CSV table of C-alpha atoms in Angstrom, one decimal:
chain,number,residue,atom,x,y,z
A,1,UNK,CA,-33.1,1.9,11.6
A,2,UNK,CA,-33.4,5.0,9.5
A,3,UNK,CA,-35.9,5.2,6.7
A,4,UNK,CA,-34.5,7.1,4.3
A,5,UNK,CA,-37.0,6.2,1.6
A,6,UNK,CA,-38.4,9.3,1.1
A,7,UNK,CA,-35.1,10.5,-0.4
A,8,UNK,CA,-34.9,9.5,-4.5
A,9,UNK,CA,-31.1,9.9,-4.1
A,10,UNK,CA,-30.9,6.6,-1.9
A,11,UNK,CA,-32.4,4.5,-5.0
A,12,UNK,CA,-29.8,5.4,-7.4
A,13,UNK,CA,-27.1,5.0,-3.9
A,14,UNK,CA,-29.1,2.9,-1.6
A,15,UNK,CA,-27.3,3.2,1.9
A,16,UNK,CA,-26.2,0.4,3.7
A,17,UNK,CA,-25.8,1.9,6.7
A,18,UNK,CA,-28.8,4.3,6.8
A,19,UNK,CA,-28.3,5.5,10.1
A,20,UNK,CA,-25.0,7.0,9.3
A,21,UNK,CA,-24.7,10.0,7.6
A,22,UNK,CA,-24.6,9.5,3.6
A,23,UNK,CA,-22.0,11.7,1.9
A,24,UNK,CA,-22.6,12.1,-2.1
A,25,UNK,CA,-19.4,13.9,-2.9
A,26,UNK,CA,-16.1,13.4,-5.3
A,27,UNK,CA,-12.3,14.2,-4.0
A,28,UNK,CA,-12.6,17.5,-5.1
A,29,UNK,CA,-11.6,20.8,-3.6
A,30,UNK,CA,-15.5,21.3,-2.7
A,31,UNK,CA,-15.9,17.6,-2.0
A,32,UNK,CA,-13.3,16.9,0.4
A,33,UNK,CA,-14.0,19.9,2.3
A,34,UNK,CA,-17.1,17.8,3.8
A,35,UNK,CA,-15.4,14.3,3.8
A,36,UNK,CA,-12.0,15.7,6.1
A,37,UNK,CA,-14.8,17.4,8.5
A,38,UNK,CA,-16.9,13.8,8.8
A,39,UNK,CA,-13.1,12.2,9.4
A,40,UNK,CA,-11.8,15.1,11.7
A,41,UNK,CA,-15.3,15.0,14.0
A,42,UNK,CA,-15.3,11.0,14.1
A,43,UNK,CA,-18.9,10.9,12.7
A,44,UNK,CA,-19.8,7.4,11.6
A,45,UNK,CA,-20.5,8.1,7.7
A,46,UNK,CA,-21.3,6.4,4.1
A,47,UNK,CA,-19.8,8.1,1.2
A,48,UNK,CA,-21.3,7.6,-2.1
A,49,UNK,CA,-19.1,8.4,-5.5
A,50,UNK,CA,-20.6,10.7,-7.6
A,51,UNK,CA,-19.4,10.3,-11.1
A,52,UNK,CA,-19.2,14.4,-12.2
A,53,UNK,CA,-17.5,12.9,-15.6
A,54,UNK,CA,-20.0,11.4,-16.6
A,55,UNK,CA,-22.5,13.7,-15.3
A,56,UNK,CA,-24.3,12.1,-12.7
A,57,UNK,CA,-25.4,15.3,-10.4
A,58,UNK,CA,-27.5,16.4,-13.3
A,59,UNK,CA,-29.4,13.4,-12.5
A,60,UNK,CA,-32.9,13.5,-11.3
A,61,UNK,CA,-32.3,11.5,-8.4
A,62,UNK,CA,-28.7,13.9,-7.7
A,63,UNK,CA,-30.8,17.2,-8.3
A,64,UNK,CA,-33.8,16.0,-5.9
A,65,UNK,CA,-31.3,16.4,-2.9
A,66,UNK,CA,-28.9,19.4,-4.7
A,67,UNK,CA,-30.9,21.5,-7.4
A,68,UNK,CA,-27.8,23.2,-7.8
A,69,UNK,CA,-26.1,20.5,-9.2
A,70,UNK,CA,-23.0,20.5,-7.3
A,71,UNK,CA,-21.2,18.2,-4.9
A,72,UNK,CA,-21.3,17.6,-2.4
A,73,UNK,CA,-24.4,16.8,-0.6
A,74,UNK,CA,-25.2,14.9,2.6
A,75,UNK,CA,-28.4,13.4,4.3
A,76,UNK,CA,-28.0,13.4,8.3
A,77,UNK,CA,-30.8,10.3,9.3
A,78,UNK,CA,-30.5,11.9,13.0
A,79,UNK,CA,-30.9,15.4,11.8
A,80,UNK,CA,-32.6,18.6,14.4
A,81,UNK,CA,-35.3,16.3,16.1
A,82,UNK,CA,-34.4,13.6,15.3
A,83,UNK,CA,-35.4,13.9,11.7
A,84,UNK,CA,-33.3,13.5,8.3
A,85,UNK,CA,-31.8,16.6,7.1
A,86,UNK,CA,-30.9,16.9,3.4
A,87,UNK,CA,-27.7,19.4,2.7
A,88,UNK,CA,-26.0,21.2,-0.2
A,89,UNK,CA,-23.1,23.7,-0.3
A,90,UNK,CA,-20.2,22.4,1.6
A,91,UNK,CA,-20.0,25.7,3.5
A,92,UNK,CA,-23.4,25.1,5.4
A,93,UNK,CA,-22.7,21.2,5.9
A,94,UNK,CA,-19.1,22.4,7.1
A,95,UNK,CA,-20.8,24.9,9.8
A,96,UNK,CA,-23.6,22.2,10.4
A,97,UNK,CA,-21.8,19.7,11.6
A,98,UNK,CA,-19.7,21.6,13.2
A,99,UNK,CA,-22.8,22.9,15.5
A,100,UNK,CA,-23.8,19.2,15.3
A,101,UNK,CA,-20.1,18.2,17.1
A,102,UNK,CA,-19.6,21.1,19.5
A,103,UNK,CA,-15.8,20.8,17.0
A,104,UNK,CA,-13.8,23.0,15.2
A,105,UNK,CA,-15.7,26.0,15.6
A,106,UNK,CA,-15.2,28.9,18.5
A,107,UNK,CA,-17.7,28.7,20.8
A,108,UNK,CA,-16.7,32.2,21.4
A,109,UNK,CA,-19.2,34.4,19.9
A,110,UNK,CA,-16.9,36.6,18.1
A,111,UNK,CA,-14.0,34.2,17.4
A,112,UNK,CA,-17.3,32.3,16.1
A,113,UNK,CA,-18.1,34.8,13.6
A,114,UNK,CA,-14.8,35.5,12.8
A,115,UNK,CA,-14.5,32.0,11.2
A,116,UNK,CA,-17.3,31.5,9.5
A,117,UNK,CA,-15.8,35.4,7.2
A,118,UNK,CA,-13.4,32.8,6.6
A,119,UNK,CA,-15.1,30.2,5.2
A,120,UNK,CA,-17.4,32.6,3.5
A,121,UNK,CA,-14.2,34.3,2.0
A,122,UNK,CA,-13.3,30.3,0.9
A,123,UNK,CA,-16.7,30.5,-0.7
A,124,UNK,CA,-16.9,33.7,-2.4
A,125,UNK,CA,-13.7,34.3,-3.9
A,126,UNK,CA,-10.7,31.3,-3.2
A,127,UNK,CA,-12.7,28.1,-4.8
A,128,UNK,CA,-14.4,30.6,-8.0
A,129,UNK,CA,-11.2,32.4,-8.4
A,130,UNK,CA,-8.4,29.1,-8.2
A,131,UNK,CA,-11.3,26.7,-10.1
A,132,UNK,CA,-11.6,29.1,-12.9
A,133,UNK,CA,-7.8,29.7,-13.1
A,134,UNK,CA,-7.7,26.2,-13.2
A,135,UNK,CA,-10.1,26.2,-15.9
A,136,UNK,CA,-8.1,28.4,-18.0
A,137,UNK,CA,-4.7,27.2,-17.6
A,138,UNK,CA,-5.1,23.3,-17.3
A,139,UNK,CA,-8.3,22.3,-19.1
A,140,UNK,CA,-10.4,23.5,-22.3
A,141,UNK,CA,-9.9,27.6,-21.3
A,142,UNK,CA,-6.3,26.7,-22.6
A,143,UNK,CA,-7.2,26.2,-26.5
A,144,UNK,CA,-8.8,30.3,-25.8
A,145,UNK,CA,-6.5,32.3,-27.9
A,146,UNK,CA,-7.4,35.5,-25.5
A,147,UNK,CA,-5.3,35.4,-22.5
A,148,UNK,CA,-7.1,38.1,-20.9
A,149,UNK,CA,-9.0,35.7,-18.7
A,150,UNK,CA,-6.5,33.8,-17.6
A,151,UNK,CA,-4.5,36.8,-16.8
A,152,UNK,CA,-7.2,38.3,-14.9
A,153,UNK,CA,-7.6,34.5,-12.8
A,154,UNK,CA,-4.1,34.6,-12.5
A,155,UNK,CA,-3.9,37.9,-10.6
A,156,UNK,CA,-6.6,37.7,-8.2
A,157,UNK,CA,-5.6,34.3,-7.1
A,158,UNK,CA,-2.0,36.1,-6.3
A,159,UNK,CA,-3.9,38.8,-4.7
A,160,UNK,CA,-6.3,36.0,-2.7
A,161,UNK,CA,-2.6,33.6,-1.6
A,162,UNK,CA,-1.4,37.5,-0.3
A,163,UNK,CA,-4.4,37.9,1.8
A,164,UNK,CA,-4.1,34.2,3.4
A,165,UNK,CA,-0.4,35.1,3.6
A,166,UNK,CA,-0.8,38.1,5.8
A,167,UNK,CA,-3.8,36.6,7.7
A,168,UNK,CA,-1.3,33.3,8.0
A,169,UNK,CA,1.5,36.1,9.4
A,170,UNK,CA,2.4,34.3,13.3
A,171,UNK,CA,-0.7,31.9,13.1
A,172,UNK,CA,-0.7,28.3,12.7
A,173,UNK,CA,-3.9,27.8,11.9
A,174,UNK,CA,-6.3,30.9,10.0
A,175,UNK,CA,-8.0,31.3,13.7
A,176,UNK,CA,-4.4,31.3,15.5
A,177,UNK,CA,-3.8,28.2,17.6
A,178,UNK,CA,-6.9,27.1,16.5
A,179,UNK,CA,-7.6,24.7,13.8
A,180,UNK,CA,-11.3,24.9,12.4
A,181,UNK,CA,-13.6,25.1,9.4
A,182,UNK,CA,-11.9,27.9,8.2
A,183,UNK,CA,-8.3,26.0,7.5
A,184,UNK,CA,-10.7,23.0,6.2
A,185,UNK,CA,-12.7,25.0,4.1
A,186,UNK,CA,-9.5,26.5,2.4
A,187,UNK,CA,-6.6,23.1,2.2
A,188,UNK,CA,-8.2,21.5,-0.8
A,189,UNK,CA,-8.5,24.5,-3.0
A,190,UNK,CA,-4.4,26.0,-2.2
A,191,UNK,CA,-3.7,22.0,-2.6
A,192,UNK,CA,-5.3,21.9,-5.9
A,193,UNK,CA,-3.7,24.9,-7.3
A,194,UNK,CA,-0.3,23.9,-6.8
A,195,UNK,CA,-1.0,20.2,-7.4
A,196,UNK,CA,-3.6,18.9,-9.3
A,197,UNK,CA,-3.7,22.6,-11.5
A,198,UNK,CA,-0.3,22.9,-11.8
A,199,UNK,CA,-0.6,26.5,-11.1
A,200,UNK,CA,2.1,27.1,-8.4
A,201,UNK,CA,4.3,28.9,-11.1
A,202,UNK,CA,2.0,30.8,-12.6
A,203,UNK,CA,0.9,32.4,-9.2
A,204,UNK,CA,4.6,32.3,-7.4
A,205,UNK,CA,3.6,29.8,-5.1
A,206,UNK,CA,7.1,29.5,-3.9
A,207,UNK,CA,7.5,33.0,-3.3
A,208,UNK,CA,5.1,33.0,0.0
A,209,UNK,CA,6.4,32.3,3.5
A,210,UNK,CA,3.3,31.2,5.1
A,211,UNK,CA,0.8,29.7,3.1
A,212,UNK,CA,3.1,26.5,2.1
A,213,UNK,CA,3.7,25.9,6.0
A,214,UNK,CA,0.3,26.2,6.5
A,215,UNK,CA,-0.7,23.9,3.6
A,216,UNK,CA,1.7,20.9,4.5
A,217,UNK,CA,0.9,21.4,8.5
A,218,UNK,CA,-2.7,20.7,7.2
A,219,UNK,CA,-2.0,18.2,4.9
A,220,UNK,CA,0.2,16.1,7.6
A,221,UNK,CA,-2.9,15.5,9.6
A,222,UNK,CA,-4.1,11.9,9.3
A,223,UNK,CA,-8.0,12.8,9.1
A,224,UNK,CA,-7.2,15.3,6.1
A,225,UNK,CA,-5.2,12.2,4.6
A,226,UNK,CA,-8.6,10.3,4.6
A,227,UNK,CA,-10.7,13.0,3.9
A,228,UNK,CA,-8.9,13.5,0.8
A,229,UNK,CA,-9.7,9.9,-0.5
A,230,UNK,CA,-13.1,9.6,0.0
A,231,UNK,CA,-15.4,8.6,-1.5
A,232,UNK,CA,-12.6,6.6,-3.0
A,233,UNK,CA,-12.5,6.9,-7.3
A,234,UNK,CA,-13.8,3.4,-8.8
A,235,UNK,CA,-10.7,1.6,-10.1
């Protein structure tokens, strides 16, 4: 039995299943990233609600495991070793578990790299650039008199959905035939954007060839189903 007692996050969401991996996360773009990975690998996990409305990763015991504040986060009780590894930023716990799983990334050195520029490029300019134009036209940035912003979020995202459009050009998947990180790192956020942000107009959504194919060929796969429900939003 893992002791995860050493971790103040497990007294505010003890685990019941401490040998699993615990998952503190919210159906997010950024959460579900981590959750469809756990689902797509098979790995036996515990996911844990975090309540971002009512500000719960500002807690002490949230920003003990993630001082940045952000979900998600995991604890692997069979980390390297054999020892539990705390984890923020869903880009590393997407390319550590895939290491962990031997899944869903190249073991090709190259094709390797090549995947994680496109997780990176997920993390650096797709989930900023679609949460902020989310920001500006769904929620509060709306009442902003000053459109500049949300002109300025509006055209980079168009510029971002052109690049995955060409890079989608004759692929299935971001790495080709391949499905990996890359495609998971990326689903929630062009979901979101059209969905949940309501921003498929604003960027010409429906214009693109590619990326819609792309997005409901991910979407149709049973483990991103789940993924994108868990942790599951108290009733």
């Amino acid at each position: 039995m893992a002791d995860l007692s050493a971790f103040p996050i497990a007294t505010r969401w003890p685990a019941r299943h401490p040998d699993r991996i615990q998952l503190y996360s919210t159906p997010t773009p950024n959460g579900v990233k981590v959750s469809i990975m756990l689902e797509e690998t098979e790995l036996p996990y515990e996911p844990h609600f975090i309540n971002i409305g009512q500000n719960e990763t500002w807690t002490p015991e949230f920003l003990s495991l993630n001082p940045n504040g952000k979900i998600p986060s995991i604890i692997d009780p069979n980390g390297p070793g054999g020892k539990p590894l705390p984890l923020f930023e869903s880009g590393a716990i997407l390319l550590y578990l895939a290491e962990k799983t031997g899944k869903l990334l190249p073991s090709d050195p190259a094709r390797r790299y090549e995947t994680i520029q496109w997780v990176f490029f997920q993390m650096a300019a797709v989930g900023p650039m679609f949460g902020q134009l989310g920001f500006f036209h769904k929620f509060a940035g709306r009442e902003i008199e000053d459109k500049r912003p949300l002109e300025r979020y509006r055209n980079e995202s168009k510029r971002l959905l052109g690049v995955l459009e060409t890079r989608l050009e004759g692929r299935d998947w971001i790495m080709g035939e391949d499905y990996t990180i890359a495609d998971i790192s990326l689903l929630g956020w062009v979901r979101n954007l059209v969905g949940f942000y309501g921003a498929g107009e604003l960027v010409d959504f429906d214009s693109l060839k590619h990326v819609p194919v792309w997005l409901e060929r991910g979407l149709a796969r049973p483990a991103v189903q789940r993924g994108l429900d868990s942790p599951k939003r108290p009733e």
